Amino acid sequence: MQRKINQSNFPFLRGRRIRNSSWIRNLTSEEGLNKNDLIQPIFVKEDNDKEELIEKMPGIKRYSISSLAKEIEEIINLGIRAVALFPKIDQKLKTINGDEAINPENLICKTLKFLRSEFPELGVICDVALDPYTISGHDGVLDQNGNIDNDKSLEILSEMSINLANAGCEILAPSDMMDGRIRTIREQLEKNKFPNVCLMSYSAKFCSNFYGPFRNALGNEKNLGLSSKKTYQLNFKNRIESLKEAELDINEGADILMIKPAGYYLDIIREIKNISYLPVAAFQVSGEYSMIKLSVEQQLFNYEEIVLESLNCIKRSGADMIFSYFSKEAAKWIS
Ligand code: PBG
């Protein structure tokens, strides 16, 4: 394909000819955001937990199973085909090793069973990581010295995965960033006769400030305190290391690769898309949501236009699917 443009050919070449009216801009537009690309994250809570509103994520709520059906119906009617569940776990249920994660009757399993039976066509993605369940707020478990015990974490994370698969989860999203988790979870899924469960691996999950509001939503800000996830999540300066992590996950049996956060990491999305045959997901995280939401409240931007720009740019960078707290609204605007 000839892609060379000779600047000196002006005025014969005028780029604006294909931007001069709306119909020609539409004819020449490259692929944009589609409703099928959108995934809505959903925060769930126990029925007796009255904390519905999330202080640091205006407009986003936590749902209990009894209030979930109406929201899911709306989401499905808007044309969104998948949701991702994140639980706010009662502090009393948190333990050193996050045992609640492997309880077959835990909040996520109950929600999952409800959704699978009421909305069988809906894709339900479940996070695999221990942070909602551990007292430390870490994604893995700690050894006596307070360091992450990678291999012990793998055992619990794969038990957690089987627990979710037993409750009907068809797509698991390990977000813990332990070494070897995709391979270990894949082996356990095979052993337990879940050959078709899909692994959407958070391959390039950076240690990001943009997760702050999410921890508020899960109610585990205090658990993590000043401790950081730097020994397992990636350094945001590192591009090449993120490619290595993606390649490891491909070799270990991932079906979809995820990059997170999204908006400030578009270069990473593009590069991972270019090196892999796997579909790529991007997660526009809580901090990205709240920054836009709060600045729109301050009337800095037009809500619809800024949100659709943020999502279309993520799409353009190479994401096949996008997790976004704006999914519902974006789906409305697209149609
Ligand atoms: C937990 C997890 C996090 C997010 C998704 N899964 C937070 C973290 O790693 O601390 C962040 C999502 C968001 O900010 O919207 N493993």
Short mmCIF file of C-alpha atoms and ligand atoms in Angstrom, two decimals:
data_model
loop_
_atom_site.label_atom_id
_atom_site.label_comp_id
_atom_site.label_asym_id
_atom_site.label_seq_id
_atom_site.Cartn_x
_atom_site.Cartn_y
_atom_site.Cartn_z
CA MET A 1 0.00 0.00 0.00
CA GLN A 2 1.29 3.44 -0.95
CA ARG A 3 1.21 5.56 2.20
CA LYS A 4 3.66 8.32 1.31
CA ILE A 5 2.31 11.85 1.14
CA ASN A 6 4.36 14.53 -0.51
CA GLN A 7 3.71 17.80 1.36
CA SER A 8 4.90 19.89 -1.58
CA ASN A 9 1.87 18.73 -3.59
CA PHE A 10 -0.34 21.41 -2.03
CA PRO A 11 -2.72 22.74 -3.40
CA PHE A 12 -3.44 19.52 -5.33
CA LEU A 13 -3.55 17.69 -2.01
CA ARG A 14 -5.92 19.27 0.47
CA GLY A 15 -6.74 17.11 3.49
CA ARG A 16 -9.78 19.16 4.40
CA ARG A 17 -11.69 18.01 1.27
CA ILE A 18 -12.69 14.87 3.14
CA ARG A 19 -13.71 16.78 6.27
CA ASN A 20 -15.89 19.47 4.77
CA SER A 21 -19.36 18.04 5.43
CA SER A 22 -20.89 15.70 7.88
CA TRP A 23 -21.75 13.03 5.28
CA ILE A 24 -18.18 12.83 4.00
CA ARG A 25 -16.76 12.78 7.50
CA ASN A 26 -19.06 9.83 8.17
CA LEU A 27 -18.07 8.05 4.97
CA THR A 28 -14.39 8.42 5.75
CA SER A 29 -14.55 7.75 9.48
CA GLU A 30 -12.54 4.83 10.78
CA GLU A 31 -14.11 2.27 13.10
CA GLY A 32 -15.47 3.87 16.26
CA LEU A 33 -16.96 2.69 19.49
CA ASN A 34 -19.73 0.12 19.24
CA LYS A 35 -22.19 -0.98 21.94
CA ASN A 36 -20.88 -4.53 21.64
CA ASP A 37 -17.51 -3.29 22.88
CA LEU A 38 -18.79 -2.08 26.24
CA ILE A 39 -18.64 -3.80 29.61
CA GLN A 40 -20.33 -2.28 32.66
CA PRO A 41 -18.58 -2.81 36.02
CA ILE A 42 -21.08 -3.37 38.85
CA PHE A 43 -20.44 -3.03 42.58
CA VAL A 44 -22.41 -5.42 44.72
CA LYS A 45 -23.16 -5.40 48.43
CA GLU A 46 -25.12 -7.43 50.96
CA ASP A 47 -28.83 -6.64 51.39
CA ASN A 48 -28.34 -5.43 54.96
CA ASP A 49 -25.55 -3.03 53.95
CA LYS A 50 -27.17 0.40 53.63
CA GLU A 51 -24.19 2.10 51.95
CA GLU A 52 -25.50 2.42 48.45
CA LEU A 53 -23.74 5.59 47.33
CA ILE A 54 -20.02 5.70 46.63
CA GLU A 55 -18.55 8.93 47.87
CA LYS A 56 -15.63 9.10 45.44
CA MET A 57 -17.56 7.90 42.38
CA PRO A 58 -20.55 10.21 41.98
CA GLY A 59 -23.36 8.58 40.03
CA ILE A 60 -22.22 5.01 40.68
CA LYS A 61 -24.06 2.83 43.18
CA ARG A 62 -23.60 -0.47 44.96
CA TYR A 63 -26.41 -2.95 44.33
CA SER A 64 -27.67 -5.77 46.50
CA ILE A 65 -29.13 -8.82 44.81
CA SER A 66 -32.65 -7.54 45.51
CA SER A 67 -32.01 -4.24 43.72
CA LEU A 68 -29.88 -5.63 40.91
CA ALA A 69 -32.49 -7.00 38.51
CA LYS A 70 -33.88 -3.61 37.51
CA GLU A 71 -30.39 -2.23 36.80
CA ILE A 72 -29.41 -5.28 34.75
CA GLU A 73 -32.60 -5.07 32.71
CA GLU A 74 -31.77 -1.46 31.87
CA ILE A 75 -28.22 -2.39 30.93
CA ILE A 76 -29.38 -5.21 28.67
CA ASN A 77 -32.06 -3.04 27.05
CA LEU A 78 -29.38 -0.51 26.19
CA GLY A 79 -27.55 -3.19 24.24
CA ILE A 80 -24.71 -3.96 26.65
CA ARG A 81 -23.87 -7.65 26.69
CA ALA A 82 -21.53 -8.08 29.65
CA VAL A 83 -20.96 -6.85 33.19
CA ALA A 84 -18.04 -7.23 35.60
CA LEU A 85 -18.80 -7.81 39.29
CA PHE A 86 -16.87 -6.30 42.22
CA PRO A 87 -17.98 -6.98 45.82
CA LYS A 88 -17.98 -4.83 48.93
CA ILE A 89 -17.28 -7.43 51.58
CA ASP A 90 -18.30 -6.95 55.22
CA GLN A 91 -15.18 -6.11 57.29
CA LYS A 92 -16.13 -8.91 59.70
CA LEU A 93 -15.72 -11.47 56.92
CA LYS A 94 -12.18 -10.38 56.01
CA THR A 95 -9.32 -12.61 57.15
CA ILE A 96 -5.56 -12.79 56.81
CA ASN A 97 -5.83 -15.26 53.94
CA GLY A 98 -9.07 -14.00 52.42
CA ASP A 99 -11.01 -17.21 53.16
CA GLU A 100 -14.34 -15.69 52.12
CA ALA A 101 -13.06 -15.79 48.52
CA ILE A 102 -13.45 -19.56 48.52
CA ASN A 103 -16.80 -19.70 50.26
CA PRO A 104 -19.32 -21.14 47.76
CA GLU A 105 -22.03 -18.97 49.35
CA ASN A 106 -20.14 -15.68 49.23
CA LEU A 107 -21.63 -12.49 47.86
CA ILE A 108 -20.14 -12.90 44.38
CA CYS A 109 -21.23 -16.54 44.05
CA LYS A 110 -24.76 -15.69 45.15
CA THR A 111 -24.92 -12.77 42.72
CA LEU A 112 -23.49 -14.89 39.94
CA LYS A 113 -26.04 -17.66 40.44
CA PHE A 114 -28.83 -15.09 40.45
CA LEU A 115 -27.61 -13.49 37.22
CA ARG A 116 -26.97 -16.81 35.47
CA SER A 117 -30.52 -17.98 36.17
CA GLU A 118 -32.35 -14.67 35.55
CA PHE A 119 -30.25 -13.34 32.66
CA PRO A 120 -28.67 -16.36 30.95
CA GLU A 121 -27.65 -14.31 27.89
CA LEU A 122 -25.61 -11.83 29.91
CA GLY A 123 -21.83 -12.21 30.11
CA VAL A 124 -20.67 -12.01 33.73
CA ILE A 125 -16.99 -11.36 34.33
CA CYS A 126 -15.54 -12.01 37.78
CA ASP A 127 -12.31 -10.58 39.12
CA VAL A 128 -9.80 -13.03 40.57
CA ALA A 129 -7.82 -11.31 43.33
CA LEU A 130 -8.00 -11.39 47.10
CA ASP A 131 -8.17 -7.67 47.89
CA PRO A 132 -11.91 -7.58 48.71
CA TYR A 133 -11.36 -10.42 51.19
CA THR A 134 -8.02 -9.87 52.96
CA ILE A 135 -7.49 -7.74 56.06
CA SER A 136 -4.34 -6.39 54.40
CA GLY A 137 -6.29 -5.28 51.31
CA HIS A 138 -3.65 -6.98 49.16
CA ASP A 139 -4.45 -9.11 46.11
CA GLY A 140 -2.40 -12.00 47.48
CA VAL A 141 -1.53 -13.31 50.94
CA LEU A 142 1.42 -12.22 53.07
CA ASP A 143 4.16 -14.31 54.69
CA GLN A 144 5.38 -13.82 58.29
CA ASN A 145 7.56 -10.90 57.17
CA GLY A 146 4.68 -9.08 55.57
CA ASN A 147 5.83 -9.81 52.03
CA ILE A 148 3.55 -11.23 49.35
CA ASP A 149 3.79 -15.01 49.28
CA ASN A 150 3.42 -15.54 45.53
CA ASP A 151 3.04 -19.31 45.43
CA LYS A 152 0.70 -19.60 48.38
CA SER A 153 -1.39 -16.84 46.80
CA LEU A 154 -1.57 -18.92 43.61
CA GLU A 155 -3.11 -21.82 45.51
CA ILE A 156 -5.83 -19.64 47.00
CA LEU A 157 -6.44 -17.78 43.74
CA SER A 158 -6.92 -21.00 41.84
CA GLU A 159 -9.31 -22.28 44.52
CA MET A 160 -11.14 -18.98 44.20
CA SER A 161 -11.30 -19.50 40.42
CA ILE A 162 -12.80 -22.98 40.77
CA ASN A 163 -15.27 -21.62 43.30
CA LEU A 164 -16.40 -19.00 40.75
CA ALA A 165 -16.52 -21.54 37.93
CA ASN A 166 -18.69 -23.80 40.10
CA ALA A 167 -21.07 -20.89 40.66
CA GLY A 168 -21.41 -20.49 36.89
CA CYS A 169 -18.76 -17.97 35.91
CA GLU A 170 -17.77 -18.36 32.26
CA ILE A 171 -15.14 -15.67 32.24
CA LEU A 172 -12.56 -15.09 34.95
CA ALA A 173 -10.40 -12.00 35.08
CA PRO A 174 -7.29 -12.53 37.21
CA SER A 175 -6.24 -9.05 38.31
CA ASP A 176 -3.80 -10.08 41.05
CA MET A 177 -0.54 -9.90 39.04
CA MET A 178 1.07 -12.86 40.79
CA ASP A 179 3.66 -14.75 38.74
CA GLY A 180 2.32 -17.91 37.13
CA ARG A 181 -1.35 -17.31 37.89
CA ILE A 182 -2.66 -17.86 34.38
CA ARG A 183 -0.92 -21.19 34.06
CA THR A 184 -1.92 -22.34 37.54
CA ILE A 185 -5.55 -21.31 37.14
CA ARG A 186 -5.71 -22.83 33.65
CA GLU A 187 -4.34 -26.14 34.98
CA GLN A 188 -6.89 -26.19 37.80
CA LEU A 189 -9.73 -25.38 35.40
CA GLU A 190 -8.72 -28.29 33.17
CA LYS A 191 -8.39 -30.62 36.15
CA ASN A 192 -11.81 -29.63 37.45
CA LYS A 193 -13.49 -30.06 34.05
CA PHE A 194 -13.95 -26.43 33.15
CA PRO A 195 -12.19 -26.47 29.78
CA ASN A 196 -14.36 -23.69 28.37
CA VAL A 197 -13.94 -21.08 31.06
CA CYS A 198 -12.31 -18.06 29.52
CA LEU A 199 -9.35 -16.30 31.15
CA MET A 200 -9.23 -12.57 30.61
CA SER A 201 -5.87 -11.75 32.04
CA TYR A 202 -5.00 -8.35 33.42
CA SER A 203 -1.63 -8.65 31.71
CA ALA A 204 -0.52 -5.12 31.96
CA LYS A 205 -1.94 -3.91 35.22
CA PHE A 206 0.01 -0.90 36.37
CA CYS A 207 0.43 0.24 39.95
CA SER A 208 -1.76 3.26 39.48
CA ASN A 209 -3.08 6.16 41.51
CA PHE A 210 -6.18 6.01 39.36
CA TYR A 211 -7.54 3.02 41.36
CA GLY A 212 -8.15 5.24 44.40
CA PRO A 213 -11.92 5.70 44.06
CA PHE A 214 -12.38 1.95 43.41
CA ARG A 215 -10.93 1.18 46.84
CA ASN A 216 -13.46 3.59 48.29
CA ALA A 217 -16.21 1.67 46.43
CA LEU A 218 -15.03 -1.66 47.83
CA GLY A 219 -14.64 -0.16 51.29
CA ASN A 220 -11.05 -1.38 51.58
CA GLU A 221 -9.07 1.89 51.53
CA LYS A 222 -8.33 1.49 55.24
CA ASN A 223 -7.30 -2.14 54.82
CA LEU A 224 -4.55 -1.28 52.37
CA GLY A 225 -3.63 1.92 54.23
CA LEU A 226 -0.23 3.21 53.14
CA SER A 227 0.91 -0.16 51.87
CA SER A 228 1.42 -0.33 48.11
CA LYS A 229 1.00 -2.95 45.41
CA LYS A 230 4.34 -2.11 43.78
CA THR A 231 5.86 -5.55 44.26
CA TYR A 232 3.30 -7.10 41.91
CA GLN A 233 1.65 -4.40 39.80
CA LEU A 234 3.76 -2.81 37.05
CA ASN A 235 5.78 0.37 37.26
CA PHE A 236 4.02 2.95 35.11
CA LYS A 237 7.33 3.92 33.52
CA ASN A 238 7.74 0.44 32.04
CA ARG A 239 6.62 -0.26 28.51
CA ILE A 240 8.80 -3.20 27.61
CA GLU A 241 8.06 -5.03 30.84
CA SER A 242 4.35 -4.79 30.06
CA LEU A 243 4.97 -6.50 26.72
CA LYS A 244 6.84 -9.27 28.50
CA GLU A 245 3.93 -9.78 30.93
CA ALA A 246 1.49 -9.98 28.01
CA GLU A 247 3.64 -12.54 26.25
CA LEU A 248 3.89 -14.66 29.40
CA ASP A 249 0.11 -14.64 29.75
CA ILE A 250 -0.34 -15.63 26.11
CA ASN A 251 1.97 -18.60 26.64
CA GLU A 252 0.28 -19.58 29.90
CA GLY A 253 -3.19 -19.87 28.34
CA ALA A 254 -4.93 -16.50 28.47
CA ASP A 255 -7.82 -15.97 26.05
CA ILE A 256 -8.06 -12.19 26.26
CA LEU A 257 -5.45 -9.67 27.39
CA MET A 258 -6.32 -6.66 29.50
CA ILE A 259 -4.55 -3.35 29.93
CA LYS A 260 -5.35 -1.15 32.88
CA PRO A 261 -5.74 1.80 33.37
CA ALA A 262 -6.69 2.79 29.83
CA GLY A 263 -6.65 6.51 29.01
CA TYR A 264 -3.07 7.23 30.07
CA TYR A 265 -1.82 3.90 28.72
CA LEU A 266 -2.93 4.05 25.10
CA ASP A 267 0.60 3.34 23.86
CA ILE A 268 0.59 0.07 25.80
CA ILE A 269 -2.81 -0.94 24.42
CA ARG A 270 -1.57 -0.33 20.86
CA GLU A 271 1.66 -2.25 21.34
CA ILE A 272 0.04 -5.26 22.97
CA LYS A 273 -2.59 -5.29 20.22
CA ASN A 274 0.19 -5.32 17.65
CA ILE A 275 2.15 -8.21 19.16
CA SER A 276 -0.78 -10.55 19.81
CA TYR A 277 -3.56 -12.42 18.04
CA LEU A 278 -5.68 -12.32 21.19
CA PRO A 279 -8.52 -9.86 21.69
CA VAL A 280 -7.51 -6.93 23.85
CA ALA A 281 -9.54 -5.35 26.64
CA ALA A 282 -8.90 -2.00 28.28
CA PHE A 283 -10.20 -0.86 31.67
CA GLN A 284 -11.11 2.81 32.00
CA VAL A 285 -10.73 2.76 35.77
CA SER A 286 -12.45 4.48 38.66
CA GLY A 287 -10.05 7.46 38.75
CA GLU A 288 -10.50 8.10 35.05
CA TYR A 289 -14.27 8.01 35.61
CA SER A 290 -14.28 10.31 38.62
CA MET A 291 -11.94 12.86 37.04
CA ILE A 292 -14.26 13.27 34.07
CA LYS A 293 -17.41 13.13 36.15
CA LEU A 294 -16.27 15.78 38.64
CA SER A 295 -14.94 18.12 35.99
CA VAL A 296 -18.24 17.88 34.11
CA GLU A 297 -19.99 18.78 37.37
CA GLN A 298 -17.76 21.87 37.43
CA GLN A 299 -18.94 22.59 33.86
CA LEU A 300 -15.50 22.27 32.34
CA PHE A 301 -16.75 20.00 29.57
CA ASN A 302 -19.81 18.78 27.74
CA TYR A 303 -20.56 15.42 29.37
CA GLU A 304 -21.54 13.38 26.34
CA GLU A 305 -18.77 14.71 24.13
CA ILE A 306 -15.94 14.23 26.58
CA VAL A 307 -17.03 10.73 27.56
CA LEU A 308 -17.41 9.60 23.96
CA GLU A 309 -14.03 11.09 23.10
CA SER A 310 -12.37 9.26 25.99
CA LEU A 311 -13.93 5.95 24.91
CA ASN A 312 -13.36 6.34 21.19
CA CYS A 313 -9.69 7.13 21.81
CA ILE A 314 -9.32 3.94 23.83
CA LYS A 315 -10.99 2.06 20.99
CA ARG A 316 -8.71 3.70 18.41
CA SER A 317 -5.64 2.67 20.36
CA GLY A 318 -6.54 -0.99 19.70
CA ALA A 319 -8.94 -2.09 22.44
CA ASP A 320 -11.52 -4.59 21.21
CA MET A 321 -13.56 -4.17 24.38
CA ILE A 322 -13.69 -1.56 27.12
CA PHE A 323 -14.61 -1.74 30.78
CA SER A 324 -16.07 1.64 31.64
CA TYR A 325 -18.26 3.06 34.39
CA PHE A 326 -19.72 5.21 31.60
CA SER A 327 -20.84 2.17 29.57
CA LYS A 328 -24.53 2.63 30.29
CA GLU A 329 -24.58 6.27 29.34
CA ALA A 330 -22.32 5.76 26.35
CA ALA A 331 -24.64 3.03 25.05
CA LYS A 332 -27.54 5.47 25.30
CA TRP A 333 -25.66 8.12 23.38
CA ILE A 334 -24.43 5.76 20.68
CA SER A 335 -28.01 4.78 19.83
C1 PBG B 1 -8.35 -5.46 42.43
C2 PBG B 1 -8.79 -4.54 41.38
C3 PBG B 1 -8.57 -3.15 41.34
C4 PBG B 1 -9.28 -2.68 40.25
C5 PBG B 1 -9.87 -3.78 39.63
N1 PBG B 1 -9.54 -4.92 40.33
C6 PBG B 1 -7.86 -2.26 42.28
C7 PBG B 1 -6.50 -2.51 42.69
O1 PBG B 1 -5.74 -3.26 42.08
O2 PBG B 1 -6.14 -1.95 43.73
C8 PBG B 1 -9.37 -1.25 39.88
C9 PBG B 1 -10.57 -0.86 39.11
C10 PBG B 1 -10.87 0.60 39.11
O3 PBG B 1 -10.11 1.43 39.65
O4 PBG B 1 -11.89 0.95 38.53
N2 PBG B 1 -7.48 -6.45 42.11
#
